[in-house]
Coordinates of C-alpha atoms in Angstrom, one line a residue:
M1 CA 96.0 149.3 135.9
A2 CA 94.9 147.3 132.9
E3 CA 92.4 144.6 133.6
F4 CA 93.8 141.1 133.5
T5 CA 91.5 138.1 133.0
M6 CA 91.8 134.4 132.1
E7 CA 88.0 134.1 131.7
L8 CA 86.6 133.5 128.2
N9 CA 84.2 136.2 127.2
D10 CA 80.5 135.4 126.4
D11 CA 81.1 135.1 122.6
Q12 CA 84.0 132.7 123.1
K13 CA 82.0 130.6 125.5
Q14 CA 79.2 130.4 123.0
V15 CA 81.6 129.3 120.2
R16 CA 83.2 126.8 122.5
D17 CA 79.9 125.2 123.5
W18 CA 78.8 125.1 119.9
I19 CA 82.0 123.2 118.8
H20 CA 81.8 121.0 121.9
G21 CA 78.2 120.1 120.9
F22 CA 79.3 119.1 117.4
A23 CA 82.2 117.1 118.8
A24 CA 79.9 115.3 121.3
D25 CA 77.0 114.7 118.9
V26 CA 78.7 114.1 115.5
I27 CA 82.4 113.3 115.9
R28 CA 82.5 111.1 119.0
P29 CA 79.7 108.7 118.0
A30 CA 81.6 108.1 114.6
A31 CA 85.1 107.8 116.1
A32 CA 85.4 104.1 116.5
E33 CA 83.9 103.3 113.1
W34 CA 86.3 105.5 111.1
D35 CA 89.2 104.5 113.2
E36 CA 88.5 100.9 112.2
R37 CA 87.9 101.7 108.5
E38 CA 91.0 103.9 108.3
E39 CA 89.4 106.1 105.7
T40 CA 88.7 109.8 105.3
P41 CA 85.4 110.5 107.1
W42 CA 83.8 112.5 104.2
P43 CA 80.3 112.4 105.7
V44 CA 81.5 114.0 109.0
I45 CA 83.6 116.6 107.1
Q46 CA 80.5 117.4 105.1
E47 CA 78.4 117.8 108.3
A48 CA 81.1 120.1 109.7
A49 CA 80.9 122.1 106.5
K50 CA 77.1 122.3 106.7
V51 CA 77.1 123.8 110.2
G52 CA 80.0 126.1 109.3
I53 CA 82.9 124.5 111.2
Y54 CA 84.7 123.3 108.1
S55 CA 84.9 126.6 106.3
L56 CA 87.3 129.5 105.6
D57 CA 85.0 131.9 107.4
F58 CA 85.1 129.9 110.6
Y59 CA 88.8 129.6 110.8
A60 CA 89.3 133.2 109.8
Q61 CA 87.0 134.3 112.7
Q62 CA 89.0 132.2 115.2
F63 CA 92.3 133.2 113.7
F64 CA 91.5 136.9 114.1
D65 CA 90.2 136.6 117.7
P66 CA 92.0 139.5 119.4
T67 CA 92.9 137.4 122.4
G68 CA 94.5 134.7 120.3
L69 CA 92.4 132.0 122.0
G70 CA 90.0 131.3 119.1
I71 CA 92.1 128.6 117.4
P72 CA 93.4 126.8 120.5
M73 CA 89.9 126.7 121.9
A74 CA 88.4 125.3 118.7
M75 CA 91.3 122.7 118.4
E76 CA 90.8 121.5 122.0
E77 CA 87.1 120.9 121.6
L78 CA 87.3 119.1 118.2
F79 CA 90.2 116.9 119.3
W80 CA 88.3 116.1 122.5
G81 CA 85.8 114.5 120.2
D82 CA 88.3 112.4 118.3
A83 CA 91.8 113.1 117.1
G84 CA 91.6 111.2 113.8
I85 CA 88.3 112.7 112.6
A86 CA 89.3 116.1 113.9
L87 CA 92.6 116.0 112.0
S88 CA 90.6 115.2 108.9
I89 CA 88.5 118.4 109.6
V90 CA 91.4 120.7 110.4
G91 CA 94.2 119.2 108.2
T92 CA 93.4 121.6 105.4
G93 CA 94.3 124.4 107.8
L94 CA 98.0 123.6 107.7
A95 CA 98.0 124.2 104.0
A96 CA 96.0 127.4 104.5
I97 CA 98.5 128.6 107.1
G98 CA 101.3 128.0 104.5
V99 CA 99.5 130.3 102.0
V100 CA 98.8 132.9 104.6
A101 CA 102.3 132.9 106.0
N102 CA 104.1 133.1 102.6
G103 CA 101.6 134.1 100.0
T104 CA 100.3 137.4 98.5
E105 CA 96.8 138.8 99.1
E106 CA 95.8 137.7 95.6
Q107 CA 97.1 134.1 96.3
I108 CA 95.3 134.0 99.6
G109 CA 92.0 135.1 98.1
T110 CA 92.3 132.8 95.1
W111 CA 93.5 129.5 96.6
I112 CA 92.2 129.2 100.1
P113 CA 88.5 129.0 99.1
Q114 CA 89.4 126.2 96.7
M115 CA 90.9 124.3 99.6
Y116 CA 87.6 124.0 101.3
G117 CA 85.1 123.8 98.5
T118 CA 81.4 124.1 99.5
P119 CA 79.1 122.3 101.9
D120 CA 77.7 120.4 98.9
D121 CA 81.1 119.6 97.4
V122 CA 83.7 119.6 100.2
K123 CA 87.4 119.7 99.3
V124 CA 90.6 119.3 101.3
A125 CA 94.1 120.6 100.9
A126 CA 97.6 119.2 101.8
F127 CA 100.8 120.7 103.0
C128 CA 103.8 118.7 101.7
S129 CA 107.1 119.3 103.3
S130 CA 108.6 116.0 104.7
E131 CA 110.4 113.6 102.5
P132 CA 111.7 110.0 102.9
D133 CA 115.2 111.4 103.8
A134 CA 114.2 114.8 105.1
G135 CA 111.9 115.0 108.1
S136 CA 113.3 117.0 111.0
D137 CA 116.4 117.6 108.8
V138 CA 114.8 120.0 106.3
G139 CA 118.2 120.8 104.9
A140 CA 118.2 117.3 103.3
M141 CA 115.2 118.1 101.1
R142 CA 115.6 117.0 97.5
T143 CA 112.4 118.0 95.8
R144 CA 113.4 120.5 93.2
A145 CA 111.6 123.4 91.6
V146 CA 113.2 124.8 88.4
Y147 CA 112.0 127.9 86.7
D148 CA 111.3 127.7 82.9
R149 CA 111.6 131.3 81.7
A150 CA 110.3 130.5 78.3
T151 CA 106.9 129.5 79.5
D152 CA 106.8 131.2 82.9
E153 CA 106.3 127.9 84.7
W154 CA 107.9 126.1 87.6
V155 CA 108.8 122.4 87.1
L156 CA 108.6 120.3 90.2
N157 CA 110.2 116.9 90.7
G158 CA 110.5 114.8 93.9
T159 CA 108.6 112.7 96.5
K160 CA 106.9 114.0 99.6
T161 CA 105.8 111.8 102.5
W162 CA 103.7 112.0 105.6
A163 CA 101.3 114.4 103.9
T164 CA 98.0 114.8 105.5
N165 CA 95.4 114.6 102.7
G166 CA 98.3 113.9 100.3
G167 CA 97.0 112.8 96.9
I168 CA 93.3 113.3 97.7
A169 CA 93.6 117.1 98.1
N170 CA 92.2 119.6 95.7
V171 CA 95.1 121.9 96.3
H172 CA 98.7 120.8 97.4
I173 CA 101.2 123.2 98.9
V174 CA 104.7 121.9 98.2
V175 CA 107.9 123.1 99.7
A176 CA 110.8 122.6 97.3
V177 CA 114.5 123.5 96.7
V178 CA 115.1 126.3 94.3
D179 CA 118.8 126.9 95.1
P180 CA 120.6 123.8 96.6
E181 CA 123.7 125.8 97.4
L182 CA 121.9 127.9 100.0
G183 CA 120.6 125.0 102.1
T184 CA 117.4 125.7 103.9
K185 CA 117.5 129.4 102.7
G186 CA 117.1 128.1 99.2
H187 CA 113.6 126.7 99.8
A188 CA 110.3 128.1 98.6
S189 CA 106.6 127.1 98.7
F190 CA 104.4 126.4 95.7
I191 CA 100.7 125.9 95.0
V192 CA 100.0 122.9 92.9
P193 CA 96.5 123.5 91.4
P194 CA 93.9 120.7 91.1
G195 CA 94.3 118.4 88.2
T196 CA 98.0 119.2 87.6
R197 CA 99.6 116.5 85.5
G198 CA 102.5 114.7 87.1
L199 CA 101.2 114.8 90.7
S200 CA 100.1 111.4 92.0
Q201 CA 99.5 109.7 95.3
G202 CA 102.2 107.2 96.4
Q203 CA 101.9 104.9 99.4
K204 CA 99.0 105.4 101.7
F205 CA 100.2 104.7 105.3
K206 CA 98.5 102.4 107.7
K207 CA 99.0 104.1 111.0
H208 CA 99.2 103.3 114.7
G209 CA 96.8 106.2 115.5
I210 CA 94.8 109.0 114.0
R211 CA 93.7 106.4 111.5
A212 CA 90.7 108.4 110.2
S213 CA 93.1 110.9 108.8
H214 CA 94.5 110.2 105.4
T215 CA 98.3 110.2 105.3
A216 CA 100.2 109.4 102.1
E217 CA 103.2 110.0 99.9
V218 CA 102.9 112.6 97.1
V219 CA 104.9 112.0 93.9
L220 CA 105.8 114.9 91.7
E221 CA 107.0 114.0 88.2
D222 CA 107.7 117.0 85.9
C223 CA 104.8 118.9 87.4
R224 CA 104.4 122.2 85.5
I225 CA 102.7 124.9 87.4
P226 CA 102.2 128.6 86.4
G227 CA 104.8 131.1 87.7
S228 CA 102.0 132.8 89.7
C229 CA 101.9 129.7 91.9
L230 CA 105.1 130.5 93.6
L231 CA 104.0 131.7 97.1
G232 CA 105.0 135.3 97.6
G233 CA 106.0 135.8 93.9
K234 CA 109.3 135.6 92.1
D235 CA 110.5 139.1 92.8
K236 CA 110.3 138.5 96.5
L237 CA 112.0 135.2 96.1
D238 CA 114.8 136.6 94.0
E239 CA 115.4 139.4 96.6
R240 CA 115.5 136.8 99.5
L241 CA 117.9 134.6 97.6
A242 CA 120.2 137.5 96.7
R243 CA 120.5 138.5 100.3
A244 CA 121.2 135.0 101.3
R245 CA 124.0 134.7 98.7
E246 CA 125.6 138.0 99.8
R247 CA 125.7 136.9 103.4
A248 CA 127.0 133.5 102.4
A249 CA 129.8 135.1 100.3
A250 CA 130.7 137.3 103.3
G251 CA 130.8 134.4 105.6
G252 CA 127.7 135.6 107.5
G253 CA 124.9 133.4 108.8
E254 CA 121.6 135.2 108.2
R255 CA 118.9 133.6 110.3
V256 CA 116.1 133.3 107.9
K257 CA 113.1 131.1 108.5
N258 CA 112.3 129.0 105.4
A259 CA 108.8 128.4 104.1
A260 CA 108.2 125.2 106.0
M261 CA 109.5 126.5 109.3
A262 CA 107.3 129.7 109.1
T263 CA 104.3 127.4 108.7
F264 CA 105.2 125.1 111.6
E265 CA 106.1 127.9 114.0
A266 CA 102.6 129.4 113.4
S267 CA 100.9 126.1 114.0
R268 CA 102.8 124.7 117.0
P269 CA 100.5 126.1 119.8
A270 CA 97.5 124.8 117.9
V271 CA 99.1 121.3 117.9
G272 CA 99.5 121.7 121.7
A273 CA 95.8 122.5 121.9
M274 CA 95.0 119.3 120.0
A275 CA 97.0 117.3 122.5
V276 CA 95.2 119.0 125.4
G277 CA 91.9 118.0 123.9
T278 CA 92.8 114.4 123.6
A279 CA 94.3 114.3 127.1
R280 CA 91.2 115.9 128.5
A281 CA 89.0 113.4 126.9
A282 CA 91.0 110.5 128.3
Y283 CA 91.0 112.1 131.7
E284 CA 87.3 112.5 131.8
V285 CA 86.7 108.8 130.8
A286 CA 89.1 107.7 133.5
L287 CA 87.5 110.0 136.2
D288 CA 84.0 108.7 135.4
Y289 CA 85.3 105.1 135.4
A290 CA 87.1 105.6 138.7
R291 CA 83.9 107.0 140.3
T292 CA 81.7 104.1 139.2
R293 CA 84.0 101.1 139.1
T294 CA 84.0 99.2 142.5
Q295 CA 86.6 96.9 143.9
F296 CA 86.7 95.5 147.4
G297 CA 83.4 97.1 148.1
R298 CA 84.2 100.7 147.2
P299 CA 84.8 102.9 144.1
I300 CA 88.4 102.7 143.0
I301 CA 88.7 106.5 143.2
D302 CA 88.7 106.0 147.0
N303 CA 92.2 104.6 146.7
Q304 CA 95.0 107.1 146.8
G305 CA 96.9 105.3 144.1
V306 CA 94.1 106.1 141.6
A307 CA 93.0 109.5 143.1
F308 CA 96.6 110.9 143.0
Q309 CA 97.0 109.8 139.4
L310 CA 93.8 111.7 138.5
A311 CA 95.0 114.7 140.4
D312 CA 98.3 114.7 138.5
M313 CA 96.5 114.2 135.2
R314 CA 94.2 117.2 135.7
T315 CA 97.1 119.4 136.9
Q316 CA 99.2 118.6 133.8
I317 CA 96.3 119.2 131.5
D318 CA 95.6 122.6 132.9
A319 CA 99.3 123.5 132.9
A320 CA 99.6 122.5 129.2
R321 CA 96.5 124.6 128.3
L322 CA 98.1 127.7 130.0
L323 CA 101.3 127.3 128.0
V324 CA 99.3 127.0 124.8
W325 CA 97.2 130.0 125.7
R326 CA 100.3 132.1 126.5
A327 CA 101.9 131.3 123.2
S328 CA 98.7 131.9 121.3
W329 CA 98.2 135.3 123.0
M330 CA 101.9 136.2 122.4
A331 CA 101.5 135.4 118.7
V332 CA 98.4 137.6 118.1
A333 CA 99.9 140.4 120.3
G334 CA 103.0 140.4 118.1
K335 CA 105.3 139.5 121.0
P336 CA 108.4 137.6 119.9
F337 CA 109.0 134.1 121.2
T338 CA 112.2 135.1 123.0
S339 CA 112.2 131.8 124.9
A340 CA 110.7 129.6 122.2
E341 CA 107.3 129.8 123.9
G342 CA 105.6 128.2 120.9
S343 CA 107.9 125.2 121.0
M344 CA 107.5 125.0 124.8
S345 CA 103.7 124.8 124.5
K346 CA 103.8 122.0 121.9
L347 CA 106.6 120.1 123.8
F348 CA 104.9 120.1 127.1
A349 CA 101.4 119.5 125.8
S350 CA 102.4 116.6 123.5
E351 CA 104.5 114.8 126.2
M352 CA 101.7 115.4 128.7
C353 CA 99.1 113.8 126.4
K354 CA 101.1 110.6 126.1
K355 CA 101.4 110.3 129.9
V356 CA 97.8 111.2 130.6
T357 CA 96.4 108.8 128.1
A358 CA 98.7 106.0 129.3
Q359 CA 97.5 106.7 132.9
A360 CA 93.9 106.6 131.7
V361 CA 94.5 103.1 130.2
Q362 CA 96.1 102.0 133.5
I363 CA 93.1 103.3 135.6
L364 CA 90.7 101.3 133.4
G365 CA 92.9 98.2 133.7
G366 CA 92.0 95.4 131.3
N367 CA 89.1 97.4 130.0
G368 CA 91.4 100.2 129.0
F369 CA 93.4 97.8 126.9
T370 CA 90.3 96.9 124.8
R371 CA 88.6 98.8 122.0
E372 CA 85.4 98.6 123.9
Y373 CA 86.6 101.7 125.7
P374 CA 87.9 104.9 123.9
V375 CA 91.0 105.4 126.0
E376 CA 92.8 102.7 124.0
R377 CA 92.2 104.7 120.8
M378 CA 93.1 108.0 122.6
H379 CA 96.4 106.5 123.8
R380 CA 97.3 105.4 120.2
D381 CA 96.3 108.8 118.9
S382 CA 98.5 110.6 121.5
A383 CA 101.7 109.3 120.0
I384 CA 101.5 111.5 117.0
Y385 CA 101.7 114.8 118.9
T386 CA 105.4 114.1 119.9
I387 CA 106.2 113.4 116.3
F388 CA 104.5 115.6 113.7
E389 CA 105.2 119.3 113.1
G390 CA 108.5 118.9 114.9
T391 CA 109.4 116.0 117.2
S392 CA 109.8 116.6 120.9
E393 CA 113.6 116.3 120.4
I394 CA 113.4 119.1 117.8
Q395 CA 111.3 121.2 120.2
R396 CA 113.9 120.8 122.9
L397 CA 116.7 121.7 120.4
V398 CA 114.8 124.9 119.4
I399 CA 114.2 125.9 123.0
A400 CA 117.8 125.2 124.0
R401 CA 119.2 127.2 121.1
T402 CA 116.9 130.1 121.8
L403 CA 117.8 130.2 125.5
S404 CA 121.5 129.7 125.0
G405 CA 122.1 131.5 121.7
M406 CA 124.4 128.6 120.8
P407 CA 124.2 126.4 117.8
I408 CA 123.5 123.3 119.8
R409 CA 123.4 120.0 117.9

């Protein structure tokens, strides 16, 4: 019988402890400052680059971990440090996933290194999918990409919103409509190189949480990019569009994942791991507080009302981690998400994080409501997990459709 284990191996433990040390020594001490400043923490990103955490090699090593646990383990530890700073460090990864999921080997080799830069000159990248009128409803996307055969260029026009690193990125990955009649099947992803004329930053958002992470609109006005910047290449796109048109003409409904959905599906367990990290951090603060805070002559953890909350918090955190690990292992093992396990992991972990951080605030009482204690920030940060890369409602819709086989709306 094959050996089954849920124990991390020695190499994984070493990497985990290394990342945890960076989160504890570099990220966490800077968290409150950059949350207040609401600016990209470039010095912290540079420190991450110098030690090798912010680099293509690091994420490649974790991505190709044969157990599938490299990425979720890294995300949990970084976000244990601070969600806003951690998202500034890992936000480039979503754009990189977009290239890996949809691009050619040449495109991967050319553009991903430019997303990260070097330790002395760090860069970031942005993945641009959402629009003012097209968030969960990707079928409402209006950003257009038109091919100019005379120059072998694509011309992009539209506005993207909620883009992490939008406008400050060296490389932008933009999802656009190439054939409006095909709905979501008529979408494609494009690389917008650094310095492209016509790309500008629109509104920078002042956010409730993850405030150290830059979020802004990206405006595209007659952006001309080389034909080679279509992810996957034009031949592959033409073949896919032709198949979609044939099935549409025949009344068929080919279930094809568009460029944005392929990216989000690959990243959902990682988002679940981020939520686990934030929840774990809040739980640890609450546990330590409950052990040391005395009321009526004894530590408040002696009261069942507090102790039971902590028991539930730890149980929910561990359950969420197991769902994330299962989905991550299934992905690397090539096992299909027949029950939408990726969406399950993100749904449960993100909802859990909101509950656990709220309970942490409650356990700290008035102190938990102040910025003198980090659970206030963690609770604000937790709200994003149920929103970005597919809201909790969308995750439930994906799960329900997968389980029932019905087009539930």
